[in-house]
Amino acid sequence: LRSLEILDLTDNQVEYVPEEICNCAAITHLTLSQNFLQGLPRNLGNMRKMEILKAIRNRVAALPDSIGSCTALTELHMADNDLQEVPAAIGFLTNLTYLTLDKNRIESLPAKISDCT
């Protein structure tokens, strides 16, 4: 699957995304919405070509710190999860133009979020 660019697993019963998915370096769009995910792969940052990540309506409790290495990300959709905080590494996403975090449990944002310019 080395040339796979778009992976859409919307509305399934997925509980776990294996770390090996991050070896699919050509993926530009990853959609994991409406599943039962409690987390995302730790080495998500290896997916440096990823432009859009959607994991809406899951049970994700935290974003991995490696998210900051996904510098091609222009859209990050994490609405309707169980996020309690946003990692400071989000500030490294300088191409980010669309960020959805509604319907989570976030109480504050990191100061680094101002670096998303």
XYZ file of N, CA and C in Angstrom:
351
model
N 0.809 -1.207 0.000
C 0.000 0.000 0.000
C 0.851 1.269 0.000
N 2.011 1.182 -0.569
C 2.933 2.322 -0.554
C 2.416 3.536 -1.325
N 1.516 3.321 -2.277
C 1.014 4.453 -3.055
C -0.389 4.891 -2.628
N -0.913 4.329 -1.543
C -2.225 4.708 -1.026
C -2.206 6.162 -0.561
N -3.108 6.981 -1.114
C -3.154 8.396 -0.771
C -4.352 8.762 0.101
N -5.466 8.066 -0.073
C -6.684 8.383 0.676
C -7.188 7.118 1.348
N -7.403 7.203 2.656
C -7.959 6.092 3.423
C -9.133 6.615 4.230
N -10.312 6.058 3.969
C -11.534 6.481 4.644
C -12.162 5.274 5.328
N -12.200 5.295 6.648
C -12.781 4.204 7.447
C -13.991 4.692 8.236
N -14.668 5.700 7.728
C -15.809 6.303 8.405
C -16.906 5.289 8.696
N -17.490 5.431 9.903
C -18.690 4.696 10.297
C -18.504 3.177 10.255
N -17.500 2.726 10.977
C -17.242 1.299 11.141
C -17.223 0.986 12.634
N -16.562 -0.052 13.002
C -16.460 -0.462 14.398
C -14.995 -0.450 14.853
N -14.182 0.372 14.229
C -12.744 0.391 14.487
C -12.470 0.892 15.908
N -11.735 0.092 16.668
C -11.373 0.452 18.043
C -9.904 0.841 18.171
N -9.106 0.436 17.190
C -7.664 0.596 17.298
C -7.076 0.755 15.898
N -6.201 1.723 15.730
C -5.479 1.902 14.476
C -4.039 1.456 14.723
N -3.569 0.446 14.003
C -2.209 -0.046 14.250
C -1.143 0.992 13.889
N -0.059 0.972 14.622
C 1.059 1.887 14.376
C 1.571 1.773 12.939
N 1.444 0.596 12.351
C 1.956 0.352 11.001
C 1.297 1.235 9.949
N 0.126 1.763 10.244
C -0.547 2.659 9.295
C 0.335 3.864 8.990
N 1.164 4.231 9.944
C 2.039 5.388 9.797
C 3.166 5.139 8.803
N 3.339 3.882 8.383
C 4.327 3.549 7.365
C 3.805 3.813 5.961
N 2.522 4.110 5.842
C 1.922 4.447 4.549
C 2.205 5.923 4.288
N 3.407 6.197 3.871
C 3.905 7.568 3.780
C 3.221 8.424 2.720
N 2.504 7.818 1.776
C 1.867 8.583 0.701
C 0.481 9.110 1.081
N -0.061 8.681 2.229
C -1.408 9.100 2.613
C -1.465 10.614 2.809
N -2.429 11.233 2.113
C -2.652 12.666 2.247
C -3.959 12.952 2.992
N -4.924 12.031 2.902
C -6.223 12.191 3.562
C -6.518 10.933 4.374
N -6.690 11.107 5.678
C -7.011 9.984 6.556
C -8.288 10.327 7.314
N -9.321 9.514 7.100
C -10.605 9.746 7.754
C -10.955 8.538 8.609
N -11.096 8.768 9.901
C -11.375 7.719 10.885
C -12.640 8.037 11.682
N -13.480 8.865 11.162
C -14.650 9.352 11.895
C -15.688 8.273 12.169
N -16.447 8.490 13.232
C -17.570 7.650 13.637
C -17.171 6.184 13.844
N -16.195 6.018 14.717
C -15.737 4.698 15.119
C -15.686 4.650 16.646
N -14.856 3.783 17.185
C -14.741 3.646 18.636
C -13.292 3.826 19.085
N -12.558 4.678 18.371
C -11.149 4.896 18.680
C -10.974 5.614 20.007
N -10.028 5.131 20.811
C -9.695 5.800 22.060
C -8.402 6.585 21.932
N -7.691 6.355 20.855
C -6.439 7.060 20.626
C -6.011 6.954 19.181
N -4.977 7.700 18.851
C -4.382 7.667 17.523
C -2.970 7.111 17.650
N -2.399 6.591 16.584
C -1.042 6.032 16.668
C -0.032 7.043 17.205
N 0.851 6.587 18.062
C 1.876 7.460 18.662
C 2.780 8.083 17.613
N 3.108 7.310 16.576
C 4.037 7.824 15.571
C 3.311 8.392 14.354
N 2.164 9.005 14.588
C 1.388 9.660 13.550
C 2.236 10.684 12.798
N 3.199 11.251 13.470
C 4.079 12.256 12.876
C 4.883 11.755 11.701
N 4.958 10.441 11.520
C 5.658 9.878 10.363
C 4.893 10.135 9.065
N 3.634 10.495 9.182
C 2.791 10.710 7.999
C 2.926 12.169 7.557
N 4.083 12.507 7.064
C 4.437 13.902 6.781
C 3.736 14.492 5.563
N 3.124 13.650 4.736
C 2.389 14.159 3.574
C 0.905 14.359 3.871
N 0.476 13.937 5.044
C -0.939 14.017 5.385
C -1.387 15.474 5.463
N -2.402 15.802 4.682
C -2.949 17.151 4.627
C -4.247 17.273 5.421
N -5.017 16.185 5.471
C -6.306 16.208 6.157
C -6.417 14.992 7.069
N -6.727 15.243 8.333
C -6.982 14.187 9.305
C -8.336 14.441 9.933
N -9.229 13.477 9.778
C -10.566 13.564 10.371
C -10.776 12.364 11.283
N -11.032 12.628 12.535
C -11.345 11.573 13.501
C -12.507 12.064 14.371
N -13.550 12.504 13.717
C -14.726 13.059 14.384
C -15.571 11.931 14.973
N -16.179 12.208 16.101
C -17.123 11.313 16.754
C -16.498 9.950 17.067
N -15.470 9.994 17.908
C -14.810 8.807 18.438
C -14.732 8.967 19.950
N -13.741 8.351 20.548
C -13.513 8.465 21.996
C -12.058 8.824 22.286
N -11.448 9.533 21.360
C -10.026 9.872 21.465
C -9.818 10.793 22.670
N -8.942 10.365 23.582
C -8.694 11.115 24.815
C -7.512 12.077 24.694
N -6.593 11.818 23.749
C -5.415 12.675 23.615
C -4.852 12.575 22.202
N -4.289 13.670 21.755
C -3.562 13.674 20.489
C -2.111 13.332 20.785
N -1.473 12.522 19.951
C -0.062 12.223 20.213
C 0.803 13.458 19.983
N 1.860 13.599 20.751
C 2.769 14.733 20.579
C 3.366 14.774 19.180
N 3.483 13.611 18.544
C 4.078 13.552 17.208
C 3.225 14.269 16.163
N 2.001 14.663 16.511
C 1.132 15.388 15.577
C 1.843 16.631 15.041
N 2.732 17.197 15.827
C 3.469 18.388 15.415
C 4.399 18.158 14.241
N 4.695 16.897 13.943
C 5.550 16.576 12.797
C 4.749 16.437 11.508
N 3.441 16.489 11.601
C 2.567 16.407 10.414
C 2.429 17.803 9.816
N 3.538 18.367 9.386
C 3.572 19.776 9.000
C 2.815 20.087 7.714
N 2.397 19.079 6.959
C 1.596 19.313 5.756
C 0.107 19.455 6.084
N -0.277 19.181 7.343
C -1.693 19.243 7.718
C -2.270 20.635 7.474
N -3.373 20.655 6.726
C -4.113 21.898 6.534
C -5.443 21.833 7.277
N -5.940 20.607 7.523
C -7.198 20.430 8.234
C -7.054 19.340 9.292
N -7.493 19.658 10.499
C -7.505 18.703 11.605
C -8.890 18.759 12.244
N -9.641 17.679 12.084
C -11.018 17.604 12.576
C -11.092 16.579 13.707
N -11.250 17.060 14.940
C -11.286 16.192 16.118
C -12.524 16.465 16.970
N -13.592 16.932 16.368
C -14.820 17.247 17.105
C -15.449 15.980 17.679
N -16.171 16.163 18.787
C -16.968 15.093 19.393
C -16.122 13.881 19.795
N -15.101 14.153 20.605
C -14.231 13.128 21.171
C -14.158 13.354 22.684
N -13.127 12.826 23.317
C -12.933 13.000 24.751
C -11.637 13.746 25.056
N -11.201 14.600 24.133
C -9.957 15.345 24.337
C -10.060 16.244 25.559
N -9.029 16.198 26.388
C -8.978 17.050 27.569
C -7.986 18.188 27.393
N -7.038 17.997 26.483
C -6.039 19.031 26.226
C -5.549 18.921 24.788
N -4.903 19.973 24.364
C -4.296 20.027 23.043
C -2.789 20.124 23.262
N -2.009 19.237 22.646
C -0.562 19.282 22.883
C 0.063 20.556 22.324
N 1.098 21.034 22.979
C 1.799 22.240 22.520
C 2.355 22.061 21.115
N 2.616 20.819 20.725
C 3.156 20.522 19.396
C 2.234 20.996 18.273
N 0.998 21.310 18.602
C 0.062 21.823 17.597
C 0.595 23.109 16.970
N 1.435 23.800 17.704
C 2.028 25.039 17.202
C 2.939 24.845 16.007
N 3.398 23.629 15.780
C 4.262 23.348 14.632
C 3.479 23.165 13.339
N 2.166 23.140 13.429
C 1.321 22.926 12.246
C 1.052 24.265 11.568
N 2.076 24.804 10.950
C 1.995 26.156 10.391
C 1.150 26.246 9.129
N 0.780 25.127 8.519
C -0.078 25.135 7.336
C -1.542 24.914 7.692
N -1.825 24.739 8.968
C -3.186 24.451 9.414
C -4.103 25.639 9.142
N -5.193 25.363 8.407
C -6.170 26.414 8.114
C -7.534 26.095 8.711
N -7.755 24.860 9.117
C -9.062 24.454 9.644
C -8.845 23.509 10.814
N -9.334 23.892 11.985
C -9.183 23.101 13.197
C -10.525 23.026 13.903
N -11.060 21.819 14.058
C -12.323 21.652 14.781
C -12.077 20.811 16.028
N -12.426 21.387 17.164
C -12.243 20.724 18.454
C -13.519 20.779 19.297
N -14.643 21.122 18.675
C -15.880 21.254 19.442
C -16.340 19.900 19.988
N -17.152 19.957 21.009
C -17.710 18.778 21.683
C -16.622 17.862 22.240
N -15.691 18.447 22.968
C -14.652 17.720 23.682
C -14.692 18.174 25.138
N -13.639 17.890 25.891
C -13.584 18.275 27.302
C -12.394 19.196 27.564
N -12.015 19.966 26.562
C -10.855 20.858 26.634
C -11.175 22.059 27.520
N -10.290 22.326 28.465
C -10.483 23.462 29.364
C -9.598 24.648 29.014
N -8.493 24.403 28.326
C -7.604 25.494 27.923
C -6.809 25.061 26.699
N -6.250 26.057 26.025
C -5.422 25.808 24.856
C -3.976 26.181 25.163
N -3.026 25.490 24.540
C -1.623 25.847 24.794
C -1.280 27.179 24.125
N -0.370 27.915 24.718
C 0.051 29.197 24.142
C 0.628 29.003 22.745
N 1.222 27.854 22.489
C 1.832 27.545 21.198
C 0.835 27.558 20.055
N -0.461 27.512 20.355
C -1.457 27.502 19.292
C -1.367 28.778 18.466
N -0.842 29.829 19.056
C -0.680 31.093 18.311
C 0.380 30.987 17.217
N 1.185 29.913 17.226
C 2.204 29.712 16.201
C 1.614 29.122 14.927
N 0.346 28.757 14.940
C -0.318 28.189 13.753
C -0.680 29.314 12.799
N 0.332 29.982 12.279
C 0.061 31.089 11.364
C 0.653 30.836 10.002
